Short mmCIF file of C-alpha atoms and ligand atoms in Angstrom, two decimals:
data_model
loop_
_atom_site.label_atom_id
_atom_site.label_comp_id
_atom_site.label_asym_id
_atom_site.label_seq_id
_atom_site.Cartn_x
_atom_site.Cartn_y
_atom_site.Cartn_z
CA MET A 368 -94.98 109.41 74.00
CA SER A 369 -98.78 109.68 73.85
CA TRP A 370 -100.45 109.76 70.42
CA LEU A 371 -101.07 113.48 70.88
CA GLU A 372 -97.40 114.13 71.70
CA SER A 373 -96.41 111.93 68.82
CA ILE A 374 -98.60 113.92 66.38
CA GLN A 375 -97.23 117.18 67.80
CA TYR A 376 -93.69 115.87 67.36
CA GLN A 377 -94.38 114.80 63.78
CA SER A 378 -96.06 118.06 62.83
CA GLN A 379 -93.19 120.03 64.35
CA GLN A 380 -90.84 118.02 62.14
CA TRP A 381 -93.01 118.70 59.07
CA GLY A 382 -92.98 122.41 59.86
CA GLN A 383 -89.18 122.42 60.13
CA ARG A 384 -88.92 120.31 56.98
CA ALA A 385 -91.05 122.79 55.04
CA LEU A 386 -88.61 125.51 56.11
CA ASP A 387 -85.70 123.31 55.03
CA ARG A 388 -84.40 123.27 58.60
CA HIS A 389 -84.70 119.60 59.20
CA LEU A 390 -82.60 116.67 58.07
CA ARG A 391 -82.96 112.98 58.83
CA LEU A 392 -79.69 111.15 58.33
CA GLY A 393 -79.55 107.34 58.34
CA VAL A 394 -76.35 105.50 59.25
CA THR A 395 -76.09 101.86 58.29
CA GLY A 396 -73.63 99.07 57.46
CA LEU A 397 -73.30 95.38 58.23
CA SER A 398 -72.45 94.32 61.80
CA GLY A 399 -69.03 95.57 62.82
CA ALA A 400 -68.82 98.08 59.93
CA GLY A 401 -68.44 100.97 62.37
CA LYS A 402 -71.92 102.56 62.79
CA THR A 403 -71.63 103.09 66.55
CA ALA A 404 -68.18 104.65 66.23
CA PHE A 405 -69.34 106.82 63.29
CA ILE A 406 -72.39 108.31 65.04
CA THR A 407 -70.50 108.79 68.31
CA SER A 408 -67.76 110.66 66.44
CA LEU A 409 -70.21 112.66 64.32
CA VAL A 410 -72.06 113.91 67.40
CA HIS A 411 -68.78 114.71 69.13
CA GLN A 412 -67.41 116.61 66.12
CA LEU A 413 -70.61 118.66 65.85
CA THR A 414 -70.85 119.48 69.55
CA LEU A 415 -67.24 119.70 70.79
CA GLY A 416 -64.88 119.31 67.84
CA ASP A 417 -65.88 122.37 65.82
CA GLN A 418 -62.47 124.05 65.63
CA PRO A 419 -61.23 125.00 62.15
CA GLU A 420 -57.90 123.17 62.56
CA HIS A 421 -59.77 120.01 63.53
CA LEU A 422 -62.35 120.07 60.69
CA PRO A 423 -60.49 121.88 57.89
CA PHE A 424 -62.79 120.71 55.07
CA PHE A 425 -66.09 121.47 56.82
CA ALA A 426 -66.81 124.86 55.24
CA VAL A 427 -69.26 126.24 57.83
CA VAL A 428 -66.62 125.76 60.57
CA GLN A 429 -63.79 126.93 58.34
CA GLN A 430 -65.68 130.13 57.49
CA GLY A 431 -66.37 130.85 61.17
CA ARG A 432 -70.15 130.57 60.65
CA TYR A 433 -70.76 127.53 62.85
CA LEU A 434 -72.19 128.62 66.20
CA GLY A 435 -72.28 125.18 67.79
CA GLY A 436 -74.36 122.07 68.17
CA ARG A 437 -76.08 120.44 71.11
CA LEU A 438 -78.26 117.43 71.78
CA ALA A 439 -81.80 118.59 71.07
CA ASN A 440 -84.27 118.86 73.90
CA ASN A 441 -86.98 117.10 71.90
CA GLN A 442 -85.58 113.55 72.00
CA PRO A 443 -88.62 111.40 71.15
CA LEU A 444 -89.25 109.50 74.36
CA ALA A 445 -90.91 106.50 72.74
CA PHE A 446 -88.02 105.73 70.38
CA PRO A 447 -84.80 103.94 71.33
CA ARG A 448 -82.17 106.62 71.96
CA PHE A 449 -78.65 106.28 70.54
CA PRO A 450 -76.45 105.90 73.67
CA TYR A 451 -74.02 108.72 72.86
CA GLU A 452 -73.06 109.61 76.44
CA GLN A 453 -72.42 105.97 77.37
CA ASN A 454 -70.31 105.46 74.24
CA VAL A 455 -68.11 108.44 75.12
CA GLN A 456 -67.64 106.96 78.59
CA TYR A 457 -66.25 103.74 77.09
CA LEU A 458 -63.68 105.80 75.20
CA GLN A 459 -62.75 107.68 78.37
CA GLN A 460 -62.09 104.56 80.44
CA GLN A 461 -58.55 103.54 81.35
CA PRO A 462 -57.67 101.74 79.19
CA ALA A 463 -60.15 103.02 76.62
CA THR A 464 -62.47 100.44 75.04
CA TRP A 465 -64.67 100.51 71.97
CA PRO A 466 -68.37 101.02 72.80
CA PRO A 467 -70.84 98.14 72.20
CA SER A 468 -71.99 97.78 68.60
CA THR A 469 -75.41 98.54 67.13
CA ALA A 470 -78.01 95.89 67.92
CA GLY A 471 -81.19 97.51 66.59
CA TRP A 472 -82.37 100.90 65.43
CA SER A 473 -82.00 104.04 67.51
CA GLN A 474 -82.20 107.77 67.07
CA LEU A 475 -80.56 110.91 68.41
CA ASN A 476 -81.57 114.49 67.62
CA LEU A 477 -79.19 117.44 67.44
CA THR A 478 -79.75 121.16 67.04
CA LEU A 479 -77.06 122.89 64.97
CA ARG A 480 -76.74 126.70 64.96
CA TYR A 481 -74.99 128.64 62.24
CA LYS A 482 -74.87 132.00 60.50
CA SER A 483 -76.18 131.91 56.95
CA ALA A 484 -73.56 132.58 54.30
CA ALA A 485 -75.61 134.80 52.03
CA GLY A 486 -79.12 135.28 50.66
CA TRP A 487 -82.36 136.32 52.31
CA ARG A 488 -81.80 134.24 55.42
CA SER A 489 -78.52 135.98 56.26
CA LYS A 490 -80.24 139.37 55.96
CA ILE A 491 -83.24 138.68 58.16
CA GLN A 492 -81.74 136.30 60.69
CA GLN A 493 -78.74 136.59 62.97
CA ARG A 494 -78.56 132.86 63.29
CA SER A 495 -80.23 129.86 61.73
CA GLU A 496 -80.90 126.40 63.08
CA LEU A 497 -80.84 122.94 61.55
CA GLN A 498 -82.57 120.08 63.32
CA LEU A 499 -80.55 116.95 62.62
CA GLU A 500 -82.02 113.54 63.35
CA LEU A 501 -79.50 110.70 63.31
CA VAL A 502 -80.90 107.23 62.77
CA ASP A 503 -78.75 104.15 63.37
CA TYR A 504 -79.94 100.81 61.97
CA PRO A 505 -78.32 97.48 61.00
CA GLY A 506 -77.44 97.00 57.32
CA GLU A 507 -78.62 93.39 57.72
CA TRP A 508 -82.18 94.74 57.54
CA LEU A 509 -81.58 96.11 54.04
CA LEU A 510 -80.58 92.61 52.92
CA ASP A 511 -84.24 91.65 53.36
CA LEU A 512 -85.52 93.86 50.54
CA PRO A 513 -85.17 91.22 47.77
CA MET A 514 -87.36 88.88 49.85
CA LEU A 515 -90.36 91.05 48.91
CA GLN A 516 -89.99 89.92 45.31
CA GLN A 517 -89.86 86.24 46.16
CA ASP A 518 -92.20 83.73 47.72
CA TYR A 519 -91.12 81.25 50.37
CA GLN A 520 -90.21 78.57 47.84
CA GLN A 521 -88.10 80.92 45.72
CA TRP A 522 -86.38 82.27 48.81
CA SER A 523 -85.56 78.76 50.09
CA THR A 524 -84.14 77.80 46.70
CA PHE A 525 -82.01 80.97 46.69
CA CYS A 526 -80.69 80.14 50.19
CA TRP A 527 -79.68 76.62 49.24
CA THR A 528 -77.93 77.83 46.08
CA LEU A 529 -75.94 80.13 48.34
CA PHE A 530 -75.21 77.34 50.82
CA GLU A 531 -73.81 75.12 48.03
CA GLN A 532 -70.86 77.47 47.53
CA PRO A 533 -67.57 75.83 48.56
CA HIS A 534 -66.91 78.04 51.58
CA ARG A 535 -70.39 77.34 53.00
CA GLN A 536 -71.02 73.76 51.94
CA ALA A 537 -69.42 71.88 54.84
CA GLU A 538 -71.11 74.04 57.52
CA ALA A 539 -74.50 73.76 55.80
CA GLN A 540 -74.40 69.96 55.66
CA VAL A 541 -75.31 69.54 59.36
CA PHE A 542 -78.45 71.64 58.91
CA ALA A 543 -79.30 69.86 55.65
CA ASP A 544 -79.08 66.49 57.47
CA LEU A 545 -81.29 67.78 60.28
CA LEU A 546 -83.95 68.94 57.79
CA ALA A 547 -83.74 65.69 55.81
CA ASN A 548 -84.68 63.82 58.99
CA THR A 549 -87.51 66.17 59.92
CA ASP A 550 -91.16 65.14 60.02
CA LEU A 551 -92.87 67.59 57.65
CA ASN A 552 -96.23 67.00 59.33
CA ASP A 553 -94.99 68.23 62.70
CA VAL A 554 -95.64 71.97 63.08
CA SER A 555 -95.44 72.04 66.86
CA GLU A 556 -93.91 75.03 68.58
CA LEU A 557 -91.04 72.88 69.82
CA GLN A 558 -90.19 71.64 66.35
CA LEU A 559 -90.29 75.15 64.83
CA GLN A 560 -88.13 76.51 67.63
CA ARG A 561 -85.62 73.66 67.39
CA LEU A 562 -85.19 74.10 63.64
CA THR A 563 -85.02 77.90 63.85
CA ASP A 564 -82.36 77.62 66.56
CA ALA A 565 -80.40 75.24 64.32
CA TYR A 566 -80.70 77.67 61.37
CA LEU A 567 -79.62 80.61 63.52
CA ASN A 568 -76.71 78.54 64.72
CA LEU A 569 -75.80 77.88 61.09
CA LEU A 570 -75.86 81.61 60.28
CA HIS A 571 -73.58 82.29 63.28
CA THR A 572 -71.22 79.51 62.18
CA PHE A 573 -71.17 80.90 58.63
CA ARG A 574 -70.34 84.32 59.94
CA GLU A 575 -67.61 83.18 62.31
CA ASN A 576 -65.97 80.35 60.35
CA ALA A 577 -66.64 81.27 56.74
CA ALA A 578 -66.64 85.11 57.10
CA THR A 579 -69.97 85.39 55.28
CA PHE A 580 -72.00 88.61 54.92
CA LEU A 581 -75.20 87.57 53.24
CA HIS A 582 -77.72 86.32 55.80
CA GLN A 583 -81.51 86.25 55.55
CA PRO A 584 -83.83 86.92 57.18
CA GLY A 585 -81.91 89.87 58.58
CA ARG A 586 -83.92 89.98 61.80
CA LEU A 587 -82.88 86.51 62.81
CA LEU A 588 -79.32 87.68 63.49
CA VAL A 589 -80.27 91.22 64.54
CA PRO A 590 -83.88 91.01 65.78
CA GLY A 591 -83.98 94.43 67.46
CA GLU A 592 -87.34 94.89 69.19
CA LEU A 593 -88.80 91.82 67.43
CA ALA A 594 -86.86 89.19 69.40
CA GLY A 595 -89.19 86.26 70.07
CA ALA A 596 -91.87 87.20 67.49
CA PRO A 597 -93.42 83.98 66.04
CA MET A 598 -92.82 85.02 62.40
CA LEU A 599 -89.08 84.98 63.14
CA LYS A 600 -89.36 81.21 63.28
CA LEU A 601 -88.28 81.08 59.69
CA PHE A 602 -85.74 78.92 57.85
CA PRO A 603 -85.40 77.52 54.32
CA LEU A 604 -86.60 73.95 53.70
CA LEU A 605 -84.52 71.78 51.37
CA PRO A 606 -85.35 72.17 47.63
CA ALA A 607 -86.73 68.59 47.55
CA GLN A 608 -89.07 69.41 50.47
CA LEU A 609 -90.58 72.33 48.53
CA LYS A 610 -91.95 70.07 45.83
CA GLN A 611 -94.65 68.42 47.93
CA ASP A 612 -97.21 70.35 49.93
CA SER A 613 -96.82 69.71 53.68
CA PRO A 614 -98.03 71.30 56.93
CA LEU A 615 -94.49 72.53 57.68
CA LEU A 616 -94.19 74.10 54.22
CA GLN A 617 -97.53 75.86 54.73
CA GLN A 618 -96.59 77.10 58.17
CA LEU A 619 -93.24 78.46 57.03
CA SER A 620 -94.84 80.13 53.99
CA GLU A 621 -97.23 81.86 56.39
CA HIS A 622 -94.35 83.06 58.55
CA TYR A 623 -92.54 84.24 55.44
CA HIS A 624 -95.48 86.36 54.29
CA SER A 625 -95.98 87.80 57.77
CA TYR A 626 -92.29 88.63 57.87
CA CYS A 627 -92.61 90.51 54.56
CA ASP A 628 -95.81 92.31 55.60
CA TYR A 629 -95.12 93.05 59.25
CA VAL A 630 -91.34 93.43 59.33
CA ILE A 631 -89.84 94.36 55.96
CA LYS A 632 -92.57 96.64 54.62
CA PRO A 633 -93.10 98.60 57.87
CA PHE A 634 -89.35 99.09 58.19
CA TYR A 635 -89.19 100.68 54.73
CA ARG A 636 -92.39 102.64 55.20
CA GLN A 637 -91.79 103.97 58.71
CA HIS A 638 -88.03 104.33 58.82
CA PHE A 639 -86.32 104.10 55.48
CA SER A 640 -88.67 106.23 53.41
CA ARG A 641 -88.43 109.07 55.95
CA LEU A 642 -84.65 109.40 55.56
CA ASP A 643 -83.25 112.38 53.65
CA ARG A 644 -79.64 111.26 53.53
CA GLN A 645 -77.78 108.07 54.16
CA VAL A 646 -74.32 106.86 55.19
CA VAL A 647 -73.39 103.27 54.28
CA LEU A 648 -70.26 102.06 56.08
CA VAL A 649 -68.23 99.18 54.70
CA ASP A 650 -65.38 97.39 56.48
CA CYS A 651 -63.32 96.39 53.41
CA LEU A 652 -60.16 95.65 55.41
CA SER A 653 -61.67 92.91 57.61
CA ALA A 654 -63.11 91.28 54.47
CA LEU A 655 -59.64 91.33 52.86
CA ASN A 656 -58.22 89.72 56.02
CA ALA A 657 -60.87 86.99 55.79
CA GLY A 658 -59.96 85.98 52.23
CA PHE A 659 -61.28 85.67 48.68
CA ALA A 660 -64.69 84.13 49.47
CA ALA A 661 -65.37 86.83 52.07
CA ILE A 662 -64.63 89.70 49.71
CA GLN A 663 -66.85 88.12 47.05
CA GLU A 664 -69.68 87.73 49.56
CA LEU A 665 -69.24 91.31 50.68
CA GLN A 666 -69.64 92.39 47.07
CA GLN A 667 -72.79 90.29 46.72
CA ALA A 668 -74.24 91.62 50.00
CA LEU A 669 -73.48 95.21 48.97
CA GLY A 670 -75.21 94.52 45.66
CA LEU A 671 -78.37 93.65 47.60
CA ILE A 672 -77.98 96.63 49.93
CA MET A 673 -77.61 98.94 46.92
CA GLN A 674 -81.03 97.86 45.67
CA SER A 675 -82.44 100.01 48.46
CA PHE A 676 -80.91 103.09 46.84
CA ARG A 677 -82.04 102.28 43.32
CA TYR A 678 -85.54 103.51 43.39
CA GLY A 679 -86.44 104.46 39.89
CA PRO A 680 -90.15 104.18 38.98
CA ALA A 681 -89.71 100.56 37.87
CA SER A 682 -88.12 99.37 41.10
CA ILE A 683 -90.02 97.69 43.89
CA LEU A 684 -88.98 100.46 46.26
CA GLY A 685 -90.15 103.20 43.93
CA ARG A 686 -93.53 101.51 43.61
CA LEU A 687 -94.06 100.68 47.27
CA PHE A 688 -92.37 103.20 49.49
CA LYS A 689 -91.41 106.44 47.73
CA PRO A 690 -88.01 106.98 49.35
CA GLN A 691 -86.65 110.52 49.34
CA ILE A 692 -82.95 109.98 50.05
CA ASN A 693 -81.08 112.58 48.01
CA LYS A 694 -77.49 111.94 49.11
CA VAL A 695 -75.68 108.70 49.90
CA LEU A 696 -72.18 108.51 51.32
CA PHE A 697 -70.45 105.15 50.91
CA ALA A 698 -67.53 105.07 53.31
CA ALA A 699 -64.74 102.54 53.75
CA SER A 700 -64.40 102.62 57.55
CA LYS A 701 -61.35 102.16 59.84
CA ALA A 702 -58.96 103.80 57.34
CA ASP A 703 -56.60 104.44 60.28
CA HIS A 704 -55.69 100.72 60.10
CA VAL A 705 -53.62 101.47 57.00
CA THR A 706 -51.04 104.12 56.12
CA PRO A 707 -52.44 107.33 54.59
CA GLU A 708 -51.04 106.78 51.06
CA GLN A 709 -53.22 103.62 50.88
CA HIS A 710 -56.48 105.55 51.34
CA LYS A 711 -56.84 106.19 47.63
CA ALA A 712 -56.60 102.46 46.89
CA LEU A 713 -59.09 101.77 49.69
CA THR A 714 -61.61 104.16 48.10
CA LEU A 715 -61.08 102.56 44.68
CA LEU A 716 -61.56 99.11 46.18
CA LEU A 717 -64.81 100.25 47.79
CA GLN A 718 -66.01 101.54 44.42
CA GLN A 719 -65.17 98.18 42.87
CA LEU A 720 -67.09 96.40 45.59
CA LEU A 721 -70.04 98.63 44.82
CA GLN A 722 -69.45 97.67 41.17
CA GLN A 723 -68.73 101.25 40.20
CA PRO A 724 -72.23 102.44 39.63
CA ILE A 725 -72.25 105.10 42.29
CA LYS A 726 -72.36 107.94 39.80
CA HIS A 727 -74.59 105.96 37.45
CA SER A 728 -78.00 107.14 36.31
CA HIS A 729 -79.75 104.60 38.55
CA TYR A 730 -78.88 106.93 41.37
CA ALA A 731 -79.83 110.07 39.54
CA SER A 732 -82.23 110.93 42.35
CA ALA A 733 -79.48 110.56 44.94
CA LYS A 734 -76.08 112.18 44.71
CA SER A 735 -73.41 109.83 45.97
CA GLU A 736 -69.80 109.86 47.02
CA ALA A 737 -67.28 107.24 48.13
CA MET A 738 -64.44 107.89 50.57
CA ALA A 739 -62.15 106.21 53.09
CA LEU A 740 -62.48 107.48 56.65
CA ALA A 741 -61.88 106.66 60.30
CA ALA A 742 -64.62 107.91 62.60
CA ILE A 743 -62.37 107.55 65.65
CA ARG A 744 -58.70 107.40 64.70
CA ALA A 745 -56.79 104.85 66.79
CA SER A 746 -53.36 105.20 65.18
CA SER A 747 -50.85 107.89 64.40
CA ALA A 748 -49.20 107.89 60.99
CA GLY A 749 -45.53 108.55 60.35
CA PHE A 750 -42.38 107.19 58.72
CA VAL A 751 -39.61 104.82 59.74
CA GLN A 752 -36.06 104.84 58.38
CA HIS A 753 -35.06 101.43 57.16
CA ALA A 754 -31.89 100.63 55.21
CA GLY A 755 -31.53 104.29 54.34
CA GLN A 756 -35.12 104.49 53.07
CA LYS A 757 -38.08 106.32 54.54
CA SER A 758 -41.15 104.07 54.73
CA PRO A 759 -44.66 104.94 55.88
CA CYS A 760 -45.98 103.32 59.07
CA ILE A 761 -48.72 103.59 61.67
CA SER A 762 -48.41 103.28 65.47
CA GLY A 763 -51.11 102.17 67.86
CA VAL A 764 -52.10 99.56 70.44
CA GLU A 765 -53.09 96.14 69.16
CA LEU A 766 -56.66 95.34 70.17
CA ASP A 767 -56.08 91.69 71.11
CA SER A 768 -52.68 91.80 72.79
CA GLY A 769 -52.69 95.33 74.17
CA ASN A 770 -49.13 95.70 72.83
CA LYS A 771 -47.87 98.93 71.33
CA VAL A 772 -46.97 98.41 67.68
CA THR A 773 -45.41 100.41 64.86
CA LEU A 774 -45.87 98.75 61.52
CA PHE A 775 -46.59 98.97 57.81
CA PRO A 776 -49.85 96.98 57.64
CA GLY A 777 -49.52 96.31 53.91
CA GLU A 778 -50.83 97.64 50.63
CA VAL A 779 -54.53 97.83 49.90
CA PRO A 780 -55.38 96.44 46.45
CA ALA A 781 -57.10 99.09 44.35
CA LYS A 782 -58.89 96.33 42.42
CA LEU A 783 -60.71 93.26 43.64
CA PRO A 784 -57.92 90.74 44.12
CA ASP A 785 -58.20 87.25 42.62
CA THR A 786 -57.67 83.96 44.48
CA ALA A 787 -54.05 83.75 43.35
CA LEU A 788 -53.21 87.04 45.06
CA PHE A 789 -54.86 85.89 48.29
CA ASN A 790 -52.83 82.67 48.16
CA ARG A 791 -49.60 84.52 47.50
CA HIS A 792 -50.24 87.31 49.91
CA PRO A 793 -52.69 86.89 52.79
CA PHE A 794 -53.84 90.27 54.10
CA GLN A 795 -53.30 91.03 57.77
CA PHE A 796 -54.58 94.48 58.58
CA PRO A 797 -54.46 94.94 62.36
CA ALA A 798 -57.32 95.84 64.69
CA LEU A 799 -56.40 98.63 67.08
CA ALA A 800 -57.63 99.70 70.51
CA PRO A 801 -58.97 103.25 70.75
CA LEU A 802 -56.70 106.02 72.00
CA GLN A 803 -57.80 107.23 75.40
CA HIS A 804 -60.11 110.18 75.07
CA SER A 805 -60.26 113.03 77.56
CA GLY A 806 -63.86 114.01 76.83
CA GLN A 807 -63.16 117.69 76.13
CA GLN A 808 -60.54 117.28 73.38
CA PRO A 809 -61.84 116.90 69.82
CA MET A 810 -62.04 113.24 68.83
CA PRO A 811 -59.23 112.27 66.40
CA HIS A 812 -60.53 111.16 63.00
CA VAL A 813 -59.68 110.71 59.37
CA ARG A 814 -61.84 112.63 56.87
CA MET A 815 -64.88 113.13 59.10
CA ASP A 816 -64.75 116.77 57.96
CA HIS A 817 -65.11 115.64 54.32
CA ALA A 818 -68.03 113.43 55.34
CA LEU A 819 -69.70 116.29 57.24
CA GLU A 820 -69.24 118.65 54.30
CA PHE A 821 -70.83 116.17 51.88
CA LEU A 822 -73.69 115.29 54.23
CA LEU A 823 -74.50 118.67 55.78
CA GLY A 824 -72.53 121.41 54.00
CA ASP A 825 -75.33 122.55 51.67
CA LYS A 826 -77.84 122.60 54.56
CA LEU A 827 -75.63 124.94 56.58
CA GLN A 828 -75.35 127.62 53.90
P1 GDP B 1939 -71.31 98.52 64.30
O1 GDP B 1939 -71.61 97.06 64.51
O2 GDP B 1939 -71.53 98.90 62.87
O3 GDP B 1939 -72.02 99.42 65.28
O4 GDP B 1939 -69.72 98.68 64.51
P2 GDP B 1939 -68.91 99.47 65.64
O5 GDP B 1939 -69.01 100.94 65.45
O6 GDP B 1939 -69.26 98.94 66.98
O7 GDP B 1939 -67.44 99.03 65.22
C1 GDP B 1939 -67.02 97.69 65.35
C2 GDP B 1939 -65.56 97.68 65.72
O8 GDP B 1939 -64.79 98.23 64.65
C3 GDP B 1939 -65.22 98.56 66.92
O9 GDP B 1939 -65.42 97.87 68.13
C4 GDP B 1939 -63.76 98.87 66.66
O10 GDP B 1939 -62.95 97.77 67.03
C5 GDP B 1939 -63.72 98.99 65.15
N1 GDP B 1939 -63.86 100.40 64.67
C6 GDP B 1939 -65.00 101.07 64.35
N2 GDP B 1939 -64.71 102.31 63.90
C7 GDP B 1939 -63.37 102.43 63.93
C8 GDP B 1939 -62.45 103.47 63.57
O11 GDP B 1939 -62.81 104.57 63.12
N3 GDP B 1939 -61.12 103.19 63.74
C9 GDP B 1939 -60.68 101.99 64.22
N4 GDP B 1939 -59.37 101.81 64.36
N5 GDP B 1939 -61.49 100.99 64.56
C10 GDP B 1939 -62.83 101.20 64.42
#
């Protein structure tokens, strides 16, 4: 897109925004939370799934006022495009497979047509239009926000406090030994690369072996378009190495400040502060499967992510970026992995993980809601008769084995479980393969209509 086209595109958006016909919706969540599946389903529901029996709680469809949605013809050519069509193809394969997960930020624009319910617009216009911009970005990038309030030394100290926790300690020791034997006067490219690679390796090991969620800097694991940028050569020195000035300490401090100025701040300024509404997806069930330490880390990581939605005048966000998000949906994803009567507990657990403040005054500027949903339902729910009793169950195809299963995956704790419960009762919620999708049929889901109503309902009045 040339600068002229870009300005024309922006001013078109401002025009639409002034008329209240434009909405920019961000979708985020940590890796594997379900962003790709959510956006793919959302686009499908809005373009092909708009039958009342399929979206019973989406009022505009229910009231027969929805005239249809289509991919907009103004997709910004210079921005990465969300691969909707490719994702649908994955689901149509035989056997169907899940599409590849989000690896950076991308955008897709939709045009939604509807009849206004009442008021001046319904009198003067036969049909109205809403321009919907969907923006997909990794939740890992929101974990960087607190880095703006720290300097390199404080950040390194924070990292090593984190690495001292029992579930991380053993893995971190190898990296600690490597740093302890490092020449602090050597700031050669090779040395910086070698140590960054070792740190990245540590973050991967944490994630795979210790089921951790809190990783900084966020771009190291999910670099997006910044892969290979010199300021991404960034890792925490040992607390003892921060006490004496050294060339390596200076170099890393420089990278740290560049990372704050050229990565974190521009992300908030250019992307985050332009969002009107936000979906935050959380995979609570995988964290429960991974154990006590994982669920605690998830809570800590969500605490950091929530800072991005707490932008009162005293907050760093309020001072620096002036966000305008006015609705946030927190969604526990993959609810089809449990039986329907567990969804209430799953929502309560999510609220506990968010430490309950979602309706708190901190968020006064943004209305929020928590719910359990499945963007693309991969199971069918029913009952089995056992010893004269009717018990709930789900049926689907196990992702790893490809075997058909019918099972009761277990109860979801409505409160954060303690270590004793994990020891007594390890959680084993299954992962399921997607049902094969014909392309023309509406995509099966759980509560996507509730999500659409919360996110878009008032804009389609
Ligand atoms: P992302 O990293 O946030 O983009 O996550 P994805 O959308 O790629 O989801 C990661 C994985 O979670 C997928 O490959 C699926 O295995 C699973 N998943 C995501 N959404 C759903 C859902 O609605 N139902 C089920 N059963 N699995 C899901």
